[in-house]
Short mmCIF file of C-alpha atoms and ligand atoms in Angstrom, two decimals:
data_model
loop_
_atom_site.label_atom_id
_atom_site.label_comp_id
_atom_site.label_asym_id
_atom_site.label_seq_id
_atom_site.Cartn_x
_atom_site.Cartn_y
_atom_site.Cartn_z
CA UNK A 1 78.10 109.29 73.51
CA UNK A 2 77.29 113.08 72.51
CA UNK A 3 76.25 113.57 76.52
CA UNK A 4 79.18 112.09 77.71
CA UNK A 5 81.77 114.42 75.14
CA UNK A 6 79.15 117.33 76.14
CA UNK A 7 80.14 117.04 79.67
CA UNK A 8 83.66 118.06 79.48
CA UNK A 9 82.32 121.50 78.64
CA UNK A 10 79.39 121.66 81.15
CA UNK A 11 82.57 120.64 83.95
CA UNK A 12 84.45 124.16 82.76
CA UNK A 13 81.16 126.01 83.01
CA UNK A 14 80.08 124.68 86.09
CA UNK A 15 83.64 125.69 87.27
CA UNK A 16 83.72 129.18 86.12
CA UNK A 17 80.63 129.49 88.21
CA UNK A 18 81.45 127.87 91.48
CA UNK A 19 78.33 126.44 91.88
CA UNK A 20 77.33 125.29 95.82
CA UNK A 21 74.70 123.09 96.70
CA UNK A 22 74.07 123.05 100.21
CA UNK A 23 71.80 120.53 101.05
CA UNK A 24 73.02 118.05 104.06
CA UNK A 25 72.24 114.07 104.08
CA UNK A 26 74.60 112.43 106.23
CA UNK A 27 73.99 110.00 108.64
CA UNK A 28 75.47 106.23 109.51
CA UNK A 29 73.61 102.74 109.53
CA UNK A 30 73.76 99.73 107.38
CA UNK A 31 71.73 99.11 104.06
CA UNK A 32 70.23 96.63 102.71
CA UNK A 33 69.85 97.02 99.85
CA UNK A 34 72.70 96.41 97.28
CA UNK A 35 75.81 98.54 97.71
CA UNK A 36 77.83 99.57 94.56
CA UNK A 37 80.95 101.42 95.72
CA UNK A 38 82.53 103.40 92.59
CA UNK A 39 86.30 105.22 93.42
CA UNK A 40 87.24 107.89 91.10
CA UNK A 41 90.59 108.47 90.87
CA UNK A 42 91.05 112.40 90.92
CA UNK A 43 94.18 113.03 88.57
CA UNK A 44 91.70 111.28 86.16
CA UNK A 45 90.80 115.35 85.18
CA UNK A 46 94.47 115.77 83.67
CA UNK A 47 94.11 113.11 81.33
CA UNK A 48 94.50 113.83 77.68
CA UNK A 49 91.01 113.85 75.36
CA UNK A 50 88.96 110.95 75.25
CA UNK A 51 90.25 109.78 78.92
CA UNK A 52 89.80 113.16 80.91
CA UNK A 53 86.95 112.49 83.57
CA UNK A 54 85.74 114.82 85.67
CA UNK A 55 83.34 114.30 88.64
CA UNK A 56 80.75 115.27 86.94
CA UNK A 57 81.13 112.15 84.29
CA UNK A 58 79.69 109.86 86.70
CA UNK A 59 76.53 108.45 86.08
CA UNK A 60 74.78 108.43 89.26
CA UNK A 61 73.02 105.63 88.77
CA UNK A 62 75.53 102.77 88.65
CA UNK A 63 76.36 103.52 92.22
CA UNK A 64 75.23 104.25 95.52
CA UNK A 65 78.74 105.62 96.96
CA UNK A 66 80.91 107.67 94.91
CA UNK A 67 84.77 107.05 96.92
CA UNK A 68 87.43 109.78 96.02
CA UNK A 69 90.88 109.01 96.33
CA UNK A 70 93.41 109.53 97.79
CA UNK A 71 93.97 112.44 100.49
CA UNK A 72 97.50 111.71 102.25
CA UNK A 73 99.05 111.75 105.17
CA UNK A 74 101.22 114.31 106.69
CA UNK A 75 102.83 114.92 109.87
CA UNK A 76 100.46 112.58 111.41
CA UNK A 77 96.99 114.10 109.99
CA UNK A 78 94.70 114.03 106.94
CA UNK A 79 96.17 116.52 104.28
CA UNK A 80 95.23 117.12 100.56
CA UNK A 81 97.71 115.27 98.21
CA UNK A 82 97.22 117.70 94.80
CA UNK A 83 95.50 120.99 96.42
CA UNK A 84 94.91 122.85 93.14
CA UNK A 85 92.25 119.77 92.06
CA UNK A 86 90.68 118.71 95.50
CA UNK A 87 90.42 122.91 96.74
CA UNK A 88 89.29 125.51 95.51
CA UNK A 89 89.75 128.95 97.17
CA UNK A 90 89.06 130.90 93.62
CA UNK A 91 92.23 129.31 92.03
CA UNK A 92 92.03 125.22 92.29
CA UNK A 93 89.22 123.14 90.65
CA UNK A 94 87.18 122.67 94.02
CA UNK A 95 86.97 118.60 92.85
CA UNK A 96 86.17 117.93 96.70
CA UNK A 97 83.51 120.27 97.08
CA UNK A 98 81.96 119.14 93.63
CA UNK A 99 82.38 115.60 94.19
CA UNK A 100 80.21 116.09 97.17
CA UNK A 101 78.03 118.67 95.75
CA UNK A 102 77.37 115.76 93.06
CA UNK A 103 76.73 112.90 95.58
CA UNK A 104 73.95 115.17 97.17
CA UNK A 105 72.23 116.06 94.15
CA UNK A 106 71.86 112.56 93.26
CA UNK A 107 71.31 111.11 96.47
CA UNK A 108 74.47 108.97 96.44
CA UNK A 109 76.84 109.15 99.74
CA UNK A 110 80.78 110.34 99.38
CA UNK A 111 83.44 108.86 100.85
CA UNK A 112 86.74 110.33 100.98
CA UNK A 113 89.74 108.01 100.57
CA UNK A 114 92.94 108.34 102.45
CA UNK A 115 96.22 106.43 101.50
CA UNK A 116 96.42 103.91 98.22
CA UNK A 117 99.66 102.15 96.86
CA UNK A 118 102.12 105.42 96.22
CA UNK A 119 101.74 106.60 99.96
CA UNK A 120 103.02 103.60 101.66
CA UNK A 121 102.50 101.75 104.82
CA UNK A 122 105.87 102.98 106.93
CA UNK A 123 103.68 106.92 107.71
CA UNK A 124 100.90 104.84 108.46
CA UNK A 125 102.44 102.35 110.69
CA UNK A 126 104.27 105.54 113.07
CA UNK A 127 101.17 106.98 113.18
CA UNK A 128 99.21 104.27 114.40
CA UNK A 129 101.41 102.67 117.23
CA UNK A 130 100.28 105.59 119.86
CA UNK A 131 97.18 106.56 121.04
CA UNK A 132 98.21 109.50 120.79
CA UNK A 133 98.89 109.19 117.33
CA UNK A 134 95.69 107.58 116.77
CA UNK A 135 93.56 109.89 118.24
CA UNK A 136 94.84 113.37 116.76
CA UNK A 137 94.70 111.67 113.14
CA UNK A 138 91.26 110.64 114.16
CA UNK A 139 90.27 114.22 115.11
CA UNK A 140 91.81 115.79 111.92
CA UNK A 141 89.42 112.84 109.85
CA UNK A 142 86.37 114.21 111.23
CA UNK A 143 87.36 117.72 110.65
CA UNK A 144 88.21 117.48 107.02
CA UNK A 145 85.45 115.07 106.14
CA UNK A 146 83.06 117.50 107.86
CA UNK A 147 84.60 120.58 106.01
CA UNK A 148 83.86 119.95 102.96
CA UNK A 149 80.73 117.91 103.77
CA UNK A 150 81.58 114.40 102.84
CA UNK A 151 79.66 111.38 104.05
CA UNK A 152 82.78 109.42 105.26
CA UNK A 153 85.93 107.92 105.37
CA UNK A 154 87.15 104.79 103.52
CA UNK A 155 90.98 103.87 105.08
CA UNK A 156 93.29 102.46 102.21
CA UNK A 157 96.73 101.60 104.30
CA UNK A 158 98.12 99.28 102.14
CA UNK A 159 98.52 97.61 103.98
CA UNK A 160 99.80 96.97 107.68
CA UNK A 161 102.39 95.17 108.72
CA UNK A 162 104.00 95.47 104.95
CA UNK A 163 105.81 97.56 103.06
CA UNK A 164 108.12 98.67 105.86
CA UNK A 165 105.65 98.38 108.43
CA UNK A 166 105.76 96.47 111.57
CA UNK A 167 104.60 93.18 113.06
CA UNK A 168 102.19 95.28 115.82
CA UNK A 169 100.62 96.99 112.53
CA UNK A 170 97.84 94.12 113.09
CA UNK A 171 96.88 95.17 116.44
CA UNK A 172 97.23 98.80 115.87
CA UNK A 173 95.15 98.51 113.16
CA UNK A 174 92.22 97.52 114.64
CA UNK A 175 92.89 100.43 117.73
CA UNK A 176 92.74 102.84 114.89
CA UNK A 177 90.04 101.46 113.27
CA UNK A 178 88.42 101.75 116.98
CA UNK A 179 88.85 105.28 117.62
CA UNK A 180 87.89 106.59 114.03
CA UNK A 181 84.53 104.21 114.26
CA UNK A 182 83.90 105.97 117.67
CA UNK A 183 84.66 109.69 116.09
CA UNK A 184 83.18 109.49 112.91
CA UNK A 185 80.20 107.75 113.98
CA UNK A 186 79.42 109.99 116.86
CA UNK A 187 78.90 112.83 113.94
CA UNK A 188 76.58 110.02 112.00
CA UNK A 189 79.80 109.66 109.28
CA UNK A 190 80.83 106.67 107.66
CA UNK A 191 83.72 104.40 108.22
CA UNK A 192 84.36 102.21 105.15
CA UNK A 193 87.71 100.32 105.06
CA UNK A 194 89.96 99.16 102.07
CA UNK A 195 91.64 95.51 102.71
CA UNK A 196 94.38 93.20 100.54
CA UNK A 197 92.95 90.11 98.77
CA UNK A 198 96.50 88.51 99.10
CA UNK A 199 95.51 85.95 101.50
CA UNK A 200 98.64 85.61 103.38
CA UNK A 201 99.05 89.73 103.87
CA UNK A 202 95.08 89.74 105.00
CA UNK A 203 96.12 86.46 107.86
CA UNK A 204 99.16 88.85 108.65
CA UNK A 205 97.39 92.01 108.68
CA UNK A 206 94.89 91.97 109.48
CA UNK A 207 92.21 91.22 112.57
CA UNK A 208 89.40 89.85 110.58
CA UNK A 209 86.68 90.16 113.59
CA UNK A 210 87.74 93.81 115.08
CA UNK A 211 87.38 95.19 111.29
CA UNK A 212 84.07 93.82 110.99
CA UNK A 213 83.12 94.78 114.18
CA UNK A 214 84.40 98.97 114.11
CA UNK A 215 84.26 99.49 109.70
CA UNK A 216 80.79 100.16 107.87
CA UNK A 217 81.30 98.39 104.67
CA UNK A 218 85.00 96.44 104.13
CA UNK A 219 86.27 96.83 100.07
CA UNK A 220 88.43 93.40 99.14
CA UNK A 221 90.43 94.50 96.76
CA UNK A 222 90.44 91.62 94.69
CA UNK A 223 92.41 92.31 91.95
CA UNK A 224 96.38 92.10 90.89
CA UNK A 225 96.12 88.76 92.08
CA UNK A 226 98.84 88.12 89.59
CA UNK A 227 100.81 90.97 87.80
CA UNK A 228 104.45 91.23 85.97
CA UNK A 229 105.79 92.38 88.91
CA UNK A 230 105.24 89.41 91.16
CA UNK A 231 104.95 86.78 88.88
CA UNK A 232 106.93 85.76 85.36
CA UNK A 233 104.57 84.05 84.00
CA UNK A 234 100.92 84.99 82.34
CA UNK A 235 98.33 84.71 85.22
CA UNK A 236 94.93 86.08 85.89
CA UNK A 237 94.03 89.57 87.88
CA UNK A 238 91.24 88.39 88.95
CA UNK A 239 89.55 85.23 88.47
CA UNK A 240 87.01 84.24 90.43
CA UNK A 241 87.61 80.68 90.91
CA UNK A 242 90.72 78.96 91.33
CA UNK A 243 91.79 77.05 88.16
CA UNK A 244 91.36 73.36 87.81
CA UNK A 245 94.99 72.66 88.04
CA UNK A 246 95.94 75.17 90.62
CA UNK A 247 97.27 74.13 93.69
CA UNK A 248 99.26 75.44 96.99
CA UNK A 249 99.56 79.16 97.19
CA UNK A 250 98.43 79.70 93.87
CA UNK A 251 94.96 77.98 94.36
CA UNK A 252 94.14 80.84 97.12
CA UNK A 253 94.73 83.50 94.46
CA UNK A 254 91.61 84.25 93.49
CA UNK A 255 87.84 86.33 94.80
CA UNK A 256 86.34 83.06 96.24
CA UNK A 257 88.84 81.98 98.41
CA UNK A 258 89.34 85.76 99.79
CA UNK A 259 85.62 86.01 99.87
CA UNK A 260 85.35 82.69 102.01
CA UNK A 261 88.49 83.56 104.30
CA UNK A 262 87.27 86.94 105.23
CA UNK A 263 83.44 85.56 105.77
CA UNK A 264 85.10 82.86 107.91
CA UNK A 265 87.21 85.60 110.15
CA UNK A 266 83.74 86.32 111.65
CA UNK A 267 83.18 89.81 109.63
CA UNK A 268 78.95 89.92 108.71
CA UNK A 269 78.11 89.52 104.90
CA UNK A 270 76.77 92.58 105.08
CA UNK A 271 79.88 94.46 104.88
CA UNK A 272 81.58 92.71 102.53
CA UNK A 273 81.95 94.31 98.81
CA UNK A 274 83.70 92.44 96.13
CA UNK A 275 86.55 94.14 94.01
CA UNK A 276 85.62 94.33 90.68
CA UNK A 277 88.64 95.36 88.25
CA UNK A 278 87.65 97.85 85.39
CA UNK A 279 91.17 97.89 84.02
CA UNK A 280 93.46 94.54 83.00
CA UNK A 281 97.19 93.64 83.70
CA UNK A 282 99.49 93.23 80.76
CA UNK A 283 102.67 91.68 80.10
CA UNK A 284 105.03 91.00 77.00
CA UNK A 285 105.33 87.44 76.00
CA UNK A 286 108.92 85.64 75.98
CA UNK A 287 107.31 84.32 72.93
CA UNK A 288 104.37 85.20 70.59
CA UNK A 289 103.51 81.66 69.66
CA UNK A 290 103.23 80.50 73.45
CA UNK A 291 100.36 82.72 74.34
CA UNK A 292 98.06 80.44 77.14
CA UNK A 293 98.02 80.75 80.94
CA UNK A 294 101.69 80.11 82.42
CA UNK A 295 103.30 80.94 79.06
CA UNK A 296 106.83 82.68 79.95
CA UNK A 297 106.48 87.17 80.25
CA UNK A 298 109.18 89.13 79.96
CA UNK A 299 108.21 92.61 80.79
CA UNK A 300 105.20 94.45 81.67
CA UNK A 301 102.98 95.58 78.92
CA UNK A 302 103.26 98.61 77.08
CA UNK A 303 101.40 101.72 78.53
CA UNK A 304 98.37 102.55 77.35
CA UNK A 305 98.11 105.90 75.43
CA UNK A 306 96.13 107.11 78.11
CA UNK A 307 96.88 105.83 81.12
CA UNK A 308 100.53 105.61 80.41
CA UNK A 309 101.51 102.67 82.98
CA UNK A 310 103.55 100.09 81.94
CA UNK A 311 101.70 96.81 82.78
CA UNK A 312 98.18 98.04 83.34
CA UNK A 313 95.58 99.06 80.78
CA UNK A 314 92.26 100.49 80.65
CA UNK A 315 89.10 98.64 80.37
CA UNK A 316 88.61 101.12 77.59
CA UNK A 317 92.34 101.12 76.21
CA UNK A 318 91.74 97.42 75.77
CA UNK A 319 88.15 97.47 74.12
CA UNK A 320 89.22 100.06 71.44
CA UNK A 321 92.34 97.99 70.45
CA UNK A 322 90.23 95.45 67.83
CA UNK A 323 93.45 92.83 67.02
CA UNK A 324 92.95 90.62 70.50
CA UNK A 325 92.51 87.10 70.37
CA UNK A 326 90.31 86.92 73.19
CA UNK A 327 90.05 83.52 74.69
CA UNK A 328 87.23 82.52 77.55
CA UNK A 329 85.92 80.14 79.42
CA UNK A 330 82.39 81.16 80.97
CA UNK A 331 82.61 78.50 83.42
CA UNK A 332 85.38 79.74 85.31
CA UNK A 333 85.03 83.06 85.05
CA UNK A 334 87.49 84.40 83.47
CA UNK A 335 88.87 85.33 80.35
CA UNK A 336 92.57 86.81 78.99
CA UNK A 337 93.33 87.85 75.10
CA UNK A 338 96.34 88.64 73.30
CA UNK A 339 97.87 89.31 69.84
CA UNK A 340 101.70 89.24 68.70
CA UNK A 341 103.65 89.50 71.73
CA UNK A 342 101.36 91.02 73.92
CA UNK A 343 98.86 89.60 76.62
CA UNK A 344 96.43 90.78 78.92
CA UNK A 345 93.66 89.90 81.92
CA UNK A 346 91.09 91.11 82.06
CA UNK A 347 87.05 91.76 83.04
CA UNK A 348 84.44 92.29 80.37
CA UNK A 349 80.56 92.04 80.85
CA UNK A 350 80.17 88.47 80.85
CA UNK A 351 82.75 87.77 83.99
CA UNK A 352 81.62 91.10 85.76
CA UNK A 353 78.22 89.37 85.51
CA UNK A 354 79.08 86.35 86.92
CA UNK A 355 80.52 87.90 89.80
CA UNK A 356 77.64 90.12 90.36
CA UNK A 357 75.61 86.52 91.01
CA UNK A 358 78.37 85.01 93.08
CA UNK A 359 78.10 88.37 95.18
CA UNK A 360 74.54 87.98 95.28
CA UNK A 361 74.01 84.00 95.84
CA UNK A 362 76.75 84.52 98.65
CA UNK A 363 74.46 87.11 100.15
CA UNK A 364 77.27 89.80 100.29
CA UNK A 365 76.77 93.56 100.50
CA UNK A 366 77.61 94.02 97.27
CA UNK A 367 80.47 95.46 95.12
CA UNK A 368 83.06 98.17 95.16
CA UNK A 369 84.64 98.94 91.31
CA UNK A 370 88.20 100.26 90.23
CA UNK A 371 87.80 102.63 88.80
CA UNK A 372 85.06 104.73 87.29
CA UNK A 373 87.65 106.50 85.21
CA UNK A 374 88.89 103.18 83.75
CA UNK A 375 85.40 101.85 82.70
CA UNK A 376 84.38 102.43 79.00
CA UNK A 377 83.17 105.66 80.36
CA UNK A 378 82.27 107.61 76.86
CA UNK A 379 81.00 104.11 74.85
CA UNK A 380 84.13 104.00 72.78
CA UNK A 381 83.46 100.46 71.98
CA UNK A 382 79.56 100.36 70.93
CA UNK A 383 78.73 98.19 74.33
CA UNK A 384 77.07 101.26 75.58
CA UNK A 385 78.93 103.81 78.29
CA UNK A 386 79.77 102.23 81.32
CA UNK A 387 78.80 98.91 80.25
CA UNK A 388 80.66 96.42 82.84
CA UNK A 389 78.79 98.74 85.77
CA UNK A 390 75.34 98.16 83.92
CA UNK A 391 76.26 94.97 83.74
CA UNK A 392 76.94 94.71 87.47
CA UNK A 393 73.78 96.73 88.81
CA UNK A 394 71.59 94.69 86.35
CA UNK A 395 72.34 91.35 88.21
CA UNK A 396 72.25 93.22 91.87
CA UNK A 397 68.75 94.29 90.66
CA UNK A 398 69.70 98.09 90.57
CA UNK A 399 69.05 98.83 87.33
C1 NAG B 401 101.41 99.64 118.66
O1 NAG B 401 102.66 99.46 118.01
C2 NAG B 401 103.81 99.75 118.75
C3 NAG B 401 105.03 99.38 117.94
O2 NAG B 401 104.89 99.67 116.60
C4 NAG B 401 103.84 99.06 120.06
O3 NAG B 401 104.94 99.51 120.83
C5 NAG B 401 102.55 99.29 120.80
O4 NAG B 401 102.56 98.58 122.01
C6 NAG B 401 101.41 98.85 119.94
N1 NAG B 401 100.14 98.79 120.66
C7 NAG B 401 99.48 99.80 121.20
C8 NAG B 401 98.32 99.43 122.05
O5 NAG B 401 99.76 100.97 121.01
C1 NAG B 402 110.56 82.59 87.74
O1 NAG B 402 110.85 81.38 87.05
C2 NAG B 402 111.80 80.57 87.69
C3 NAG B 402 111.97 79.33 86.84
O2 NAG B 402 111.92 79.60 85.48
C4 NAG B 402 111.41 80.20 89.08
O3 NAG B 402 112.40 79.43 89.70
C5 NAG B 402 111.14 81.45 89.88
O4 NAG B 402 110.69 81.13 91.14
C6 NAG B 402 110.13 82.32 89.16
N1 NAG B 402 109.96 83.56 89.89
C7 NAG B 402 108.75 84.01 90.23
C8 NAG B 402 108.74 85.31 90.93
O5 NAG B 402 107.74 83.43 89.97
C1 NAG B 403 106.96 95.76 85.97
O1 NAG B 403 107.01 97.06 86.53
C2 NAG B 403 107.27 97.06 87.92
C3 NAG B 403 107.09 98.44 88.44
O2 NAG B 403 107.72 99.38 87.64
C4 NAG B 403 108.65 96.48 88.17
O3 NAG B 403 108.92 96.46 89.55
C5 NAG B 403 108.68 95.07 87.62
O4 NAG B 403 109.97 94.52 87.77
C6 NAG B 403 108.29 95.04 86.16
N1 NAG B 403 108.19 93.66 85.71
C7 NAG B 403 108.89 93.18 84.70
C8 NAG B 403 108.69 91.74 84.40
O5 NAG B 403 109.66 93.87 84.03
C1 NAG B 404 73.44 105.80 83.23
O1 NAG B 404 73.59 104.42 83.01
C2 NAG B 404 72.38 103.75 82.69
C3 NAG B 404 72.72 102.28 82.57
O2 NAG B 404 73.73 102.07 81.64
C4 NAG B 404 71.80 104.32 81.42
O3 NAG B 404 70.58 103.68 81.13
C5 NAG B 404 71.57 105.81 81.59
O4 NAG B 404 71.15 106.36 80.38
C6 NAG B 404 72.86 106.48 82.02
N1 NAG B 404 72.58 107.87 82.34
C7 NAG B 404 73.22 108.88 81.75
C8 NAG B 404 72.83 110.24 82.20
O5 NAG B 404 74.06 108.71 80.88
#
């Protein structure tokens, strides 16, 4: 716990003295051994106190990429979305060239993200229905990644053909995905590829057998399976099986089923990681004393103190908060807690773990975790720091 409080001082230090590292391991090709992708999400660093993370709070070992998010896009190429933290120049915080710096040092490979929920699908969608369009984004990929000495890039258009985007998203898609697999891996660069759990968007969206055939590794993002905005009633995030009552629509919402419909697309095992939520969804209750799955919501949860998002929470916001009644049920995986009016769903180390050995038993890469900055990064609740990533490495055999 000191070493983790320690580091938020060693960060200004290190920053002061603009340290550069500039030793080069790049290069392409599949592993075998268990992946763990981690994303950081950058504006983490302007978080208050206890919940400011800087790249250099990641513990190297709990992950074999290190994914920062998100770059943007602009005028139909790759641009920086907050320039004073990703550059540097003698005025920013240089949180690109650090983040890559770090991923050397430790031997771990960096990926650089490009899109997430607040950009939209419509820029995405223009840009990718010419080739064209395809191409000069492609070009300005390899350029940035190479600039500031990344390892790759992991595509988060969420997602296509929603959001404002069009019917040929699907097909475009995959052309996209074509040309930045032939540019990036000409330069021995990664192409890694962020995809919707939602099965009906993935059907829509996406071409199961051309994204396994051009990405690297392909992240489900299996997680806000249910939230307060799409449903009014308590449901789980993420469970991993469906629940014994569930049918129609709402017995596909959940990992295995994604899992299962993206392994029967066609993509290979091998390059499929399994979204692992470090964070919950929360919602009011219509009523305190009706507090189960199903019982009638009424708003999204209040922010956390940290995080400050209505309707989402921390894994460590949650953890520090001691009044849940948390109720489980090891055998399906999942597990959801509440107290007075409020409810939320959740992973701890027990249904992290049993995902970790679904992931394994299935024979899939491996797993991909939002966020780092959301774990219990600084061991505010005396499980140990980090301890739903230790849990996760222990069962892939990392740790
Ligand atoms: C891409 O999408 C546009 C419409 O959005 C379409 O006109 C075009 O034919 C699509 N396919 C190719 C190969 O560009
Ligand atoms: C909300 O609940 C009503 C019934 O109480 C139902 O008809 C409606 O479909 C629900 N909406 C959503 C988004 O689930
Ligand atoms: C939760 O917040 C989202 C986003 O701000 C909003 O769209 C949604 O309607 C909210 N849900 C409820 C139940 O208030
Ligand atoms: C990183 O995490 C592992 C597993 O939890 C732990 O044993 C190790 O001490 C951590 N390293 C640092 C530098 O905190």
């Amino acid at each position: 716990m000191g070493n983790c409080r320690i580091i938020s001082f060693i960060v200004f230090l290190f920053t002061i003295l603009q340290f550069s590292y500039l030793i080069d391991v790049q290069g392409g090709g599949l592993d075998t051994e268990p992946v763990v992708f981690c994303y950081y999400g950058s504006w983490a660093t302007y978080r208050p106190g206890i919940a400011q993370f800087d790249v250099e709070h990641i513990n190297a070992s709990l992950c074999t990429h290190i994914i920062y998010t998100f770059m943007g896009l602009k005028d139909g190429v790759i641009v920086s979305l907050d320039e004073y933290n990703d550059y540097e120049e003698n005025w920013g915080k240089g949180s690109l060239r650090r983040f890559a710096n770090f991923a050397k040092t430790n031997g771990l490979r960096a990926i650089l993200a490009i899109g997430g929920w607040n950009e939209g699908s419509v820029k995405y969608s223009e840009m990718a229905e010419s080739e064209v369009g395809r191409s000069t984004f492609a070009d300005s990929v390899v350029t940035f990644v190479k600039k500031y000495n990344f390892d790759g890039l992991d595509l988060d258009w969420e997602y296509p053909t929603q959001r404002g985007g069009t019917h040929e998203d699907k097909e475009n898609f995959s052309l996209l995905l074509e040309v930045l697999s032939d540019k990036l891996h000409a330069e021995g660069l990664l192409l890694t590829v962020a995809v919707c759990a939602d099965p009906d968007i993935a059907k829509e969206g996406y071409d199961f057998q051309k994204v396994g055939q051009y990405a690297d590794y392909i992240s489900l993002m299996s997680f806000d399976y249910h939230t307060a905005t799409s449903d009014n009633v308590t449901a789980l995030n993420s469970a991993l099986h469906k629940l014994p009552g569930e049918t129609g629509d709402d017995a596909t919402l959940n990992v295995e089923y994604s899992v299962n419909q993206w392994l029967n697309g066609g993509i290979p095992a091998k390059k499929l990681l399994v979204g692992i939520p470090l964070y919950g969804r929360t919602y009011i209750l219509a009523d305190g004393q009706n507090h189960g799955l199903g019982a009638s919501i009424i708003a999204n949860g209040t922010a956390g103190p940290y995080t400050r998002e209505p309707g989402f929470l921390s894994y460590y916001e949650i953890c520090m908060v001691k009044e849940w009644n948390v109720v489980t049920d090891g055998a399906q995986g999942y597990l959801y807690a509440y107290y007075d009016d409020n409810w939320v769903s959740y992973d701890d180390v027990n249904t992290v773990t049993a995902k970790a050995q679904f992931i394994r038993d299935k024979g899939l890469a491996g797993i991909m975790a939002w966020a780092l900055e959301s774990e219990d990064f600084c061991n505010n609740c005396g499980e140990g720091a980090n301890p739903l990533l230790t849990a996760a490495n222990k069962v892939l055999g990392r740790l």
